[in-house]
Short mmCIF file of C-alpha atoms in Angstrom, two decimals:
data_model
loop_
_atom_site.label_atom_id
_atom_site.label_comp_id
_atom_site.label_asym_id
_atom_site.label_seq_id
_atom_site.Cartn_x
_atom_site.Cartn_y
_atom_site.Cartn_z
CA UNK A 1 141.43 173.75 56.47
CA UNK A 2 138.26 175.15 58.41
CA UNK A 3 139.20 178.52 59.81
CA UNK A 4 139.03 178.52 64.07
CA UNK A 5 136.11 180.42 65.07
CA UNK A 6 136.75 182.18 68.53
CA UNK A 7 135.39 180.36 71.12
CA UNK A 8 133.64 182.05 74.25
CA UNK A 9 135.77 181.55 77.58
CA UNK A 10 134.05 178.27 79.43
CA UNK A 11 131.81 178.99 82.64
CA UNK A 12 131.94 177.26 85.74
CA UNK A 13 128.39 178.21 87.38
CA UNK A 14 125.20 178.98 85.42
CA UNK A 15 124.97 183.21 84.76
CA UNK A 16 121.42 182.85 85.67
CA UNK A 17 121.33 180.11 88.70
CA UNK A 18 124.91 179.91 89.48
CA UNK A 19 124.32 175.84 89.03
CA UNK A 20 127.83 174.45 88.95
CA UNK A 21 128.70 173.89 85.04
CA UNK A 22 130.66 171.10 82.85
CA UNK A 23 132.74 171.76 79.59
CA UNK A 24 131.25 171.43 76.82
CA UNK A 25 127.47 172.56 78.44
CA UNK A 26 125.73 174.70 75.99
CA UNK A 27 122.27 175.09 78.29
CA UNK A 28 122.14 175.16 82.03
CA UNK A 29 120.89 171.31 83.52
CA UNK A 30 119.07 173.20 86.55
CA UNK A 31 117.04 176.07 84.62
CA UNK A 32 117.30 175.94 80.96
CA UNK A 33 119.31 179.02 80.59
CA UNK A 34 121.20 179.78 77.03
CA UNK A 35 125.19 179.75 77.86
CA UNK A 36 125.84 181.01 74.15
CA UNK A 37 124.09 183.90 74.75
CA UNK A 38 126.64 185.37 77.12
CA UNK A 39 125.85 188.67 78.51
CA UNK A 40 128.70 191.58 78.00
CA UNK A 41 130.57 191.64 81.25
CA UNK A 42 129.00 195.02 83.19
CA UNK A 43 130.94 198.54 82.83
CA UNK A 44 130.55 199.16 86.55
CA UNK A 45 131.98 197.87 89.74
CA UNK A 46 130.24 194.23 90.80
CA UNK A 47 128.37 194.27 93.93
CA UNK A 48 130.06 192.87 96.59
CA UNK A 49 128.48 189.24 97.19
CA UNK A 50 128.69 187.92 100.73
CA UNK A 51 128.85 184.15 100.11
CA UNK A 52 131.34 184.98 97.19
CA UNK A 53 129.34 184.15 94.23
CA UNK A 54 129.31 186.43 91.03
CA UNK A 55 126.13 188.90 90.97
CA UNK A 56 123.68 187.69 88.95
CA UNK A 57 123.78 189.78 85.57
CA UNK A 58 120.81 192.37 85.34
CA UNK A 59 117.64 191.37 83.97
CA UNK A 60 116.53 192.01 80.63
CA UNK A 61 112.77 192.60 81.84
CA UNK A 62 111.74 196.23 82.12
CA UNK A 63 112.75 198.22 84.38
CA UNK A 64 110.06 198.80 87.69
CA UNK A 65 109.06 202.44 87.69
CA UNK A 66 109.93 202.95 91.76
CA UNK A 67 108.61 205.84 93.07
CA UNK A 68 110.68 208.72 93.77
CA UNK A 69 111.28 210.40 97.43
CA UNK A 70 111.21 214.04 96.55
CA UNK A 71 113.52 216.41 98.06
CA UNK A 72 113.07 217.04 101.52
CA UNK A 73 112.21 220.88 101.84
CA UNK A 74 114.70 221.50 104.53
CA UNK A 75 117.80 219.86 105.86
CA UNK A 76 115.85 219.52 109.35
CA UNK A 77 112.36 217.81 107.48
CA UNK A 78 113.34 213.94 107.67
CA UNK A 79 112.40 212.49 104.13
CA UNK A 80 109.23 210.81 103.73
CA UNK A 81 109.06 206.98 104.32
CA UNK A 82 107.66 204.55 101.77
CA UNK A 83 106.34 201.51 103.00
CA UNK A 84 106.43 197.91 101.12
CA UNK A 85 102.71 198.52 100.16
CA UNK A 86 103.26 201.44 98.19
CA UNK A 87 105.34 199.20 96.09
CA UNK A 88 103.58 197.57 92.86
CA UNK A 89 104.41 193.71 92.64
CA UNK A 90 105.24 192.85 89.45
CA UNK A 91 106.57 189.31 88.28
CA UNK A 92 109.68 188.77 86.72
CA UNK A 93 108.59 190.24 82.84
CA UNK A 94 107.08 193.29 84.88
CA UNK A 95 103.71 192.99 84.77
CA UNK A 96 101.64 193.57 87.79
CA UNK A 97 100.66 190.68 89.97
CA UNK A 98 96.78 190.26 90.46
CA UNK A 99 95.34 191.51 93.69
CA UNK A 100 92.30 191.44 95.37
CA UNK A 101 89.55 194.30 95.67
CA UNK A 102 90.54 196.52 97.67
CA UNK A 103 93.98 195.51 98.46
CA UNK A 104 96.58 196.77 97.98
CA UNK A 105 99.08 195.54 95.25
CA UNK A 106 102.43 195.02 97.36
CA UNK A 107 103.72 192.49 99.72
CA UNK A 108 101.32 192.41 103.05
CA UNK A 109 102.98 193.10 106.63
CA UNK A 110 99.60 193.70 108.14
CA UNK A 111 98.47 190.09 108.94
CA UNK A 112 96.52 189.76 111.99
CA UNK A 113 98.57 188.66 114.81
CA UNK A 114 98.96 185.17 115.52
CA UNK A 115 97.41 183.58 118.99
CA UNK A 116 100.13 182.47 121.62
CA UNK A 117 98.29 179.11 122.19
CA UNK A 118 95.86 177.30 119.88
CA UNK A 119 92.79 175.43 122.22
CA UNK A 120 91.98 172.33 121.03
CA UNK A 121 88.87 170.80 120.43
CA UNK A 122 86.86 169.00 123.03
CA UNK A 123 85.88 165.53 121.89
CA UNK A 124 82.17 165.18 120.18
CA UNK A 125 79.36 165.02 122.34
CA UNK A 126 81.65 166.45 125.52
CA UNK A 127 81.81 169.40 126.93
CA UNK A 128 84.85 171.98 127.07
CA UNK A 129 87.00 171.03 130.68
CA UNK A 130 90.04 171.28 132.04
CA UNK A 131 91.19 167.52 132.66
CA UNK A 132 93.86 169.20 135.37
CA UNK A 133 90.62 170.85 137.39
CA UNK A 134 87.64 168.54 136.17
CA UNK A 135 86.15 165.99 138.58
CA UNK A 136 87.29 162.38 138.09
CA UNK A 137 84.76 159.21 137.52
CA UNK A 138 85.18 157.05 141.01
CA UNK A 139 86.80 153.94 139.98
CA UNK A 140 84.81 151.21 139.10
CA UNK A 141 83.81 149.06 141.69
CA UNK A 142 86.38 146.36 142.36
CA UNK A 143 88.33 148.07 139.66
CA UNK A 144 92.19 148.19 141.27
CA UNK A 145 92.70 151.51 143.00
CA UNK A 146 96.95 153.81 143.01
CA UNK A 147 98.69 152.59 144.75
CA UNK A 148 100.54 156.38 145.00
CA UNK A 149 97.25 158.35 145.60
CA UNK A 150 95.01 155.62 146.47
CA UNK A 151 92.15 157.56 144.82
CA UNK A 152 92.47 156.97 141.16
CA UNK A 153 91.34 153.97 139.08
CA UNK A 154 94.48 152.25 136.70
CA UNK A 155 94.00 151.48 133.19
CA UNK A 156 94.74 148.53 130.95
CA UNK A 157 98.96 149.85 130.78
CA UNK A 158 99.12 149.93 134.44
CA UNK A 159 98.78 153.46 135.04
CA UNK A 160 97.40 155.68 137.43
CA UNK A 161 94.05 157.73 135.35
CA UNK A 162 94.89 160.23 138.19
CA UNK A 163 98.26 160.86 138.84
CA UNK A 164 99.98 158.94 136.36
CA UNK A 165 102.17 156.87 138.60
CA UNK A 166 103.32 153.52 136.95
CA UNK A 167 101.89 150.34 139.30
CA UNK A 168 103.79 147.57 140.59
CA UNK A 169 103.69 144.51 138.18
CA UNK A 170 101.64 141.45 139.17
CA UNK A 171 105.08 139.26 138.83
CA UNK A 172 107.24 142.11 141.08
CA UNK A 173 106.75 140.86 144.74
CA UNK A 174 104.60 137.48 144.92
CA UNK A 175 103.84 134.78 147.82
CA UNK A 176 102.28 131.72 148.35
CA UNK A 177 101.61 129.57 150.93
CA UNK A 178 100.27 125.83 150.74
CA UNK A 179 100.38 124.16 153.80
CA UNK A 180 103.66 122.43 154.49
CA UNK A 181 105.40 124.30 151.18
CA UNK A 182 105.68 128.19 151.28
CA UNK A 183 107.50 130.56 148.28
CA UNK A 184 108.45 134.41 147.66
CA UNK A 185 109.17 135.76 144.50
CA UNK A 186 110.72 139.27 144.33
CA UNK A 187 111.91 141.24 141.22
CA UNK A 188 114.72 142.60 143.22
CA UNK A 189 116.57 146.17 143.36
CA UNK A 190 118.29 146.44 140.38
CA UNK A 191 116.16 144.54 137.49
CA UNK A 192 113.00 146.88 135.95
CA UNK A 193 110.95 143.38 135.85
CA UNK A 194 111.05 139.72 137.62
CA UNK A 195 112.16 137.01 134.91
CA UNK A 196 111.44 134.44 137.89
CA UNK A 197 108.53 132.15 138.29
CA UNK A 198 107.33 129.53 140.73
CA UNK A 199 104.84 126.84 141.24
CA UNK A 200 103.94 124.84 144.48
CA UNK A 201 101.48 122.37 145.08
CA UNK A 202 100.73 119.27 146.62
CA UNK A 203 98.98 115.79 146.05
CA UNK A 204 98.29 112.52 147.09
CA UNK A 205 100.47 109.23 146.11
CA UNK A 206 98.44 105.98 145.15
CA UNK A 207 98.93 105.11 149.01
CA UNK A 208 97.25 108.22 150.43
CA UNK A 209 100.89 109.27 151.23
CA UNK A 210 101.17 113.15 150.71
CA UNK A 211 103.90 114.26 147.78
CA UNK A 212 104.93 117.95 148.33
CA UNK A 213 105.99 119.94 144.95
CA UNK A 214 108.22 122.57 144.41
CA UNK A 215 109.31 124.14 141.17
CA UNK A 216 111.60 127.33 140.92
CA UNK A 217 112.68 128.73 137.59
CA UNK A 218 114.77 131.43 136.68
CA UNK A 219 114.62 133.14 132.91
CA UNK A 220 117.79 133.83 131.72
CA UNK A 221 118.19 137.57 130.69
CA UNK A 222 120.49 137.65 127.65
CA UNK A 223 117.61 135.57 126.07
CA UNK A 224 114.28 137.12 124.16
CA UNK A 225 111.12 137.03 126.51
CA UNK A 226 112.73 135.52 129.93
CA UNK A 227 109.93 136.11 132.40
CA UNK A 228 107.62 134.19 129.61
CA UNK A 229 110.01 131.30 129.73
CA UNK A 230 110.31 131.15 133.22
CA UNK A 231 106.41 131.02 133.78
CA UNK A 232 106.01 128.40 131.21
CA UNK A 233 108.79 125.68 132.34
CA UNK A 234 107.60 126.19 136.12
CA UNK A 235 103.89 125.92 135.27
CA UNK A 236 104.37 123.09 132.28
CA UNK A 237 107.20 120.80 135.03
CA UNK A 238 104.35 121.54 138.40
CA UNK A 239 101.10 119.97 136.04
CA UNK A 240 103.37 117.44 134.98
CA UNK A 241 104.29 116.07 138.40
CA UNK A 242 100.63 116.89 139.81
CA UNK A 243 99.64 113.88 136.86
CA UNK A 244 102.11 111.73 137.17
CA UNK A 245 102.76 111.23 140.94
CA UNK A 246 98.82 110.29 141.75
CA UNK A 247 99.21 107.26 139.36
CA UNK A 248 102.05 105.51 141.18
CA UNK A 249 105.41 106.95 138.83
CA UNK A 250 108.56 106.78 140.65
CA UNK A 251 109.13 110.41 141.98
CA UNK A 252 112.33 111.03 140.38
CA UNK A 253 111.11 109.40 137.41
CA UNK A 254 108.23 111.90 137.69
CA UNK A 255 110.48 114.72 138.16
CA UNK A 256 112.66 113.67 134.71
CA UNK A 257 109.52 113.91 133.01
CA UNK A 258 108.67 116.92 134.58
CA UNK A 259 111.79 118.78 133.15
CA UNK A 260 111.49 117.01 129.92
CA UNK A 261 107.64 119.01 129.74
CA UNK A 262 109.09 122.46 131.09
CA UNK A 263 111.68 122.42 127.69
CA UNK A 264 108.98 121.26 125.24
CA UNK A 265 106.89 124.55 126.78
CA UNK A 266 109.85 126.82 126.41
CA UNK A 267 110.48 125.48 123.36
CA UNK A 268 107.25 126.02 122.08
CA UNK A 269 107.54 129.63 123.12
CA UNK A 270 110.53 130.24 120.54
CA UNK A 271 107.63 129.06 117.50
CA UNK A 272 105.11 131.70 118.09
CA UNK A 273 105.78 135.52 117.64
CA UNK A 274 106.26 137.90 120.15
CA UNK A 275 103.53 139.41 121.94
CA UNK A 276 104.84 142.76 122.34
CA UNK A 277 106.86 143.07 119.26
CA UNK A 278 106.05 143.64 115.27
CA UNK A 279 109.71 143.34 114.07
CA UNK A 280 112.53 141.80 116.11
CA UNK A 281 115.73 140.71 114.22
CA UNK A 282 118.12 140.30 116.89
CA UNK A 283 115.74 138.29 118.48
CA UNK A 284 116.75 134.75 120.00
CA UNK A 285 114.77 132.32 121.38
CA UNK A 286 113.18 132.53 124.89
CA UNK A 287 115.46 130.32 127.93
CA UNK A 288 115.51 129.61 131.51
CA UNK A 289 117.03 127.55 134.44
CA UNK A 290 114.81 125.01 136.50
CA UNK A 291 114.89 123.70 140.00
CA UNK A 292 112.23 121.62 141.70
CA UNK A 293 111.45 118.84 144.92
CA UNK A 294 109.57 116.38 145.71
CA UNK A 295 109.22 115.58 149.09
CA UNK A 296 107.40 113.02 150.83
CA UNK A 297 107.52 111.39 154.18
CA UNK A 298 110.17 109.04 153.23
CA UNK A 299 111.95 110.33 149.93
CA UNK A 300 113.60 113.66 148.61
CA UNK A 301 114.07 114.17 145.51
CA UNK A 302 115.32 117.27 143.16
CA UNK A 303 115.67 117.86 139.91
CA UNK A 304 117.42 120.51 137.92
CA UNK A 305 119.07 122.08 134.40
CA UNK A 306 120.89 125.33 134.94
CA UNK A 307 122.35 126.70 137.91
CA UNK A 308 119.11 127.04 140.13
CA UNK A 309 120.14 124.93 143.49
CA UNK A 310 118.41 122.96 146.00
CA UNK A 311 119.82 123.12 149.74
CA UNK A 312 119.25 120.73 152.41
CA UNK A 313 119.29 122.25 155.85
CA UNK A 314 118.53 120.20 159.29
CA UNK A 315 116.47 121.57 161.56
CA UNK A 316 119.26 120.36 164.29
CA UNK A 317 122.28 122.76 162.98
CA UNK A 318 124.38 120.68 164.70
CA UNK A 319 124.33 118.59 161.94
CA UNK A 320 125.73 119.65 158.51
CA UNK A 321 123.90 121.06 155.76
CA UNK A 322 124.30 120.26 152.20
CA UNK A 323 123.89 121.54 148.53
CA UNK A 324 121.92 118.85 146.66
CA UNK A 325 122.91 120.24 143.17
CA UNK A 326 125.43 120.94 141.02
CA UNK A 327 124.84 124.10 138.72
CA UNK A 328 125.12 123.62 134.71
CA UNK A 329 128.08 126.36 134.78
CA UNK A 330 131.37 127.40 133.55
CA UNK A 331 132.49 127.73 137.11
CA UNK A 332 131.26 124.10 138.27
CA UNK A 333 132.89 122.97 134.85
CA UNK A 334 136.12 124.45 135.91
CA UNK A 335 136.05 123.38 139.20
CA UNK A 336 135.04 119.67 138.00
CA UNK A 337 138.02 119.93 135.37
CA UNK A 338 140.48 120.01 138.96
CA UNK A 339 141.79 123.40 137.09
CA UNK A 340 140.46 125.85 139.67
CA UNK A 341 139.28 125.42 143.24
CA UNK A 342 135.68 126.14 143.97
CA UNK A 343 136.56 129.86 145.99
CA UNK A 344 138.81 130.83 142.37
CA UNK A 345 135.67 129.64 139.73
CA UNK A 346 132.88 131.60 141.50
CA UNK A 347 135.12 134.39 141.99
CA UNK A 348 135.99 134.92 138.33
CA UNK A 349 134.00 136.60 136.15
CA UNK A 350 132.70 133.66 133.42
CA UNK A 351 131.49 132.06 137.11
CA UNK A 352 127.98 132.79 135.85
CA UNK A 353 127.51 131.65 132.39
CA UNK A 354 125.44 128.89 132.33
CA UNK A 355 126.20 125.64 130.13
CA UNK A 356 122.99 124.11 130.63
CA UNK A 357 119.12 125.65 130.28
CA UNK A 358 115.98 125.08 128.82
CA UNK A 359 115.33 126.47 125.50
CA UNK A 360 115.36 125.55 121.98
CA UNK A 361 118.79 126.94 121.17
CA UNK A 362 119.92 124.88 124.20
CA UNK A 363 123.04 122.70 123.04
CA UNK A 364 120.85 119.70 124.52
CA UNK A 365 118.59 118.87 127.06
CA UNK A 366 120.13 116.86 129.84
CA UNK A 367 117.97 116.94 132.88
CA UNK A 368 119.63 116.17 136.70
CA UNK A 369 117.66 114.08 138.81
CA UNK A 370 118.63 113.23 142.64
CA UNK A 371 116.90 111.16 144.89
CA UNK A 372 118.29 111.29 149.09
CA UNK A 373 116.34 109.53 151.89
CA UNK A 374 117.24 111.89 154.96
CA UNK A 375 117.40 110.16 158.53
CA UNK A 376 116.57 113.14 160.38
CA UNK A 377 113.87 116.54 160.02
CA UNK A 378 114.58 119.46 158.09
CA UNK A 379 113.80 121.98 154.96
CA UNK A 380 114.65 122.02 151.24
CA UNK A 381 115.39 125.39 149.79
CA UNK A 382 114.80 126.16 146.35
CA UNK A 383 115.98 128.68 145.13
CA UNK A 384 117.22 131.16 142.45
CA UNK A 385 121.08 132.57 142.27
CA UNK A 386 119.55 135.86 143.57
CA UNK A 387 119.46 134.28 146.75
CA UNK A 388 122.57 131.89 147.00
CA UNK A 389 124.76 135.10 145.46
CA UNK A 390 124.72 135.97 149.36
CA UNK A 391 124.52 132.67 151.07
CA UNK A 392 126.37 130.34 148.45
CA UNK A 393 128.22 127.62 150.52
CA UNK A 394 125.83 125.57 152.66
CA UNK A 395 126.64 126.50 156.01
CA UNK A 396 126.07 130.36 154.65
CA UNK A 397 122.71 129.08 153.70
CA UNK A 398 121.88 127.29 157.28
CA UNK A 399 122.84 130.13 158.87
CA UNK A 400 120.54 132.67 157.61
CA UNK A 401 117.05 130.10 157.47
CA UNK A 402 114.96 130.68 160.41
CA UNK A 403 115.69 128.14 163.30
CA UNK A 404 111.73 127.45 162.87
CA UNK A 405 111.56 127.12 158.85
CA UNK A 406 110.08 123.92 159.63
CA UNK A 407 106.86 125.30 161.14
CA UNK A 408 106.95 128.52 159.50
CA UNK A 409 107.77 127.94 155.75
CA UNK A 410 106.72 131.22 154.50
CA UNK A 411 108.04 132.91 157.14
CA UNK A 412 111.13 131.91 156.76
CA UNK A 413 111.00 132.75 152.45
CA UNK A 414 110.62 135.70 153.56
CA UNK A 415 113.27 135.93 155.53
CA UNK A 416 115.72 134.60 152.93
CA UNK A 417 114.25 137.12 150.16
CA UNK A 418 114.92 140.23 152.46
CA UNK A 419 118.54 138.49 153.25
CA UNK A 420 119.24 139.08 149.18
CA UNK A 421 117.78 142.59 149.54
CA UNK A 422 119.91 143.31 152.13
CA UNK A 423 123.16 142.22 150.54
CA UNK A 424 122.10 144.02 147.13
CA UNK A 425 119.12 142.74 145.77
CA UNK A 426 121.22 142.96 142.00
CA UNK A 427 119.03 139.83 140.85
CA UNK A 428 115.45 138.49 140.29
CA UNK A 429 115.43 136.48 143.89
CA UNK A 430 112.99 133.26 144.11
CA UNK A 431 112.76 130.99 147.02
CA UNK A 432 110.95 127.76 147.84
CA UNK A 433 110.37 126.44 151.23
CA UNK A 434 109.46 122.96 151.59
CA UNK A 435 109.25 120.96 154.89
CA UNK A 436 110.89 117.42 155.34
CA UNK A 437 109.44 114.45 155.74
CA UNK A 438 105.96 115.87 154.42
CA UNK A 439 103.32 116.27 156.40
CA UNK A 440 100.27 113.58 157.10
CA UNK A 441 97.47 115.89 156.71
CA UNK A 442 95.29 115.84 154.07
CA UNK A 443 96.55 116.18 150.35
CA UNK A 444 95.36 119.10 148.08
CA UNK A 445 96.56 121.20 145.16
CA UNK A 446 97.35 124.62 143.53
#
């Protein structure tokens, strides 16, 4: 039998690195260091550590020859002070470190002081100014101007070279007015962009008869890109009823067509990448809500997915109004169903969600189409939810359109915008004016 050879007691941190140890390690992992060669425990007291660890054992290097403070020569004669460069650096086998002419051979304290502030640079080929005090270029002639400090030019992001103030988007506040049809588009108080669009216009029917268009579309928010979708659907369903009405198709046939083009444009939107984004994966694809009329001397007709809505209001309020759509929502569903009257559905909070839109995740596309022949004068409103939020039933609704919406279209979508302001402004608000029966005069587009 072999005879038991005493083994050394097992370390749990490296004597030279204090890198934590296993059993049976016979060389430190970290640095290499020789745990056979254990070094005899010292004679004197350990230095107190402060994080706990063992000292480190003392090195087997030679020892530095420090210089030595002589004796003061009186108890009141402070001893000299030695500063860090009278110290020789040495590396860790004691030989001196190399050093420069000149220099001196310890650690250097007497760097020159750093500056506070670094200047940069001017740019090549300019010279050194202040952009805070230096004289700015006049903006460029018919260049837009600030609308904050009315002095400075605005660059391709929309802000001020001057003062820096962000300008109003293009889409925020937006009118038009074409003769008999008037709209306002307005992003609202609470929204940072307007996700509605519009398009009016008017043409001619094979009999010379005028055909008055109106197309309001709302993006829906939850959705990737909504004031893209919005813009396409309204612009895609207006060219599609500017082409078809001329050659003699039926206007509510026209208008079916018309919201069969606005969801092949949205549609298309959810193929092609986004404009502003590299890398989207929560993306989903782009959606909105449509509303339009077509109104000519004789026929009305609307058309709608989504819970845009139409209103009919007489221009003698004697005689009722009317809603002319029914919204693509959980709260018309409900109400529909007989399982809750129409004050309990919009007061509930699923009131809102839509069942119907136009987009390509949209369950399917079902387009509403409505034609009415009224006996009597009056004005279609088209409009977003931003508006009917405060004027929902239709008597709310006659009540707050001008008495002369008829003659003053614009006017009066003006009117109705500041009406949502008023109450809130929480939503994107759209409206659409169009007169009924259209006017004679002569036909034209936009």
């Amino acid at each position: 039998m072999m005879s038991q050879m005493p083994q050394p007691t097992a370390l749990s941190r490296c004597p030279s690195c204090e890198e934590p140890l296993e059993a049976g390690d016979r060389f430190c992992g970290a640095c290499g260091y020789d745990l056979s060669a254990v070094p005899a425990p010292p004679q004197d007291q350990p230095t107190i550590t402060m994080n706990g660890a063992s000292a480190r054992p003392p090195s087997a290097a030679a020892p530095v020859d420090w210089p030595v403070a002589p004796e003061p020569a009186s108890s009141d004669t402070p001893a000299p002070v030695h500063r860090a460069t009278d110290i020789r650096g040495t590396d860790s086998g004691g030989t001196e470190l190399p050093h420069a002419p000149g220099e001196s051979a310890g650690v250097r304290f007497d760097r020159p002081s750093e500056p506070d502030e670094y200047p940069l640079a001017p740019p090549a080929g300019h010279p050194p100014t202040d952009p805070r005090t230096a004289d700015l270029d006049a903006p460029a002639v018919g260049g837009p101007l600030c609308v904050a400090c009315r002095s400075g030019s605005v660059d391709s992001d929309g802000y001020c070279e001057n003062c820096g103030h962000a300008q109003p988007r293009e889409r925020d506040h937006m009118e038009q007015e074409l003769g008999a049809v008037a709209a306002v588009s307005d992003r609202g108080l609470r929204h940072h962009r307007n996700e509605d669009a519009f398009a009016i216009s008017s043409t001619a029917l094979p009999d010379g008869s005028p055909a008055v268009v109106a197309i309001v579309c709302d993006g829906v928010s939850s959705a990737t890109r909504p004031d893209e979708a919005s813009l396409a659907a309204s612009r895609a369903a207006g060219e599609s009823l500017l082409a078809a009405l001329p050659l003699g198709t039926h206007p509510q046939q026209a208008m079916h067509e018309a919201i069969v083009a606005a969801a092949e444009a949205v549609n298309s939107l959810a193929e092609a990448p986004p404009a502003q984004e590299d890398h989207a994966p929560h993306q989903n694809a782009p959606a909105c809500t449509l509303v339009g009329a077509v109104v000519t001397p004789s026929l009305l007709v609307v058309g709608w997915v989504g819970d845009s809505r139409a209103y009919w209001v007489p221009v003698d309020r004697d005689t009722p109004s009317a809603r002319l759509t029914e919204d693509d929502s959980w709260a018309a569903q409900m109400v529909a169903a007989g399982l809750m009257s129409e004050a309990q559905a919009y007061a509930d909070e699923r009131a809102h969600a839509i069942t119907g839109w136009l987009g390509a995740d949209a369950y399917e596309l079902e387009p509403h189409t409505a034609s009415f022949k009224p006996d009597r004068p009056g004005v279609v409103v088209v409009c977003t939810d931003g508006l009917w939020n405060y004027a929902e039933a239709a008597e709310e609704m006659a009540e707050v359109v001008p008495l002369d919406a008829a003659a003053r279209p614009l006017h009066s979508a003006q009117v109705l915008v500041g009406h949502a302001l008023d109450g809130g402004g929480h939503d994107n608000v759209t409206v659409a004016v169009v007169p009924f029966p259209a006017p004679s005069q002569g036909a034209g587009s936009a």
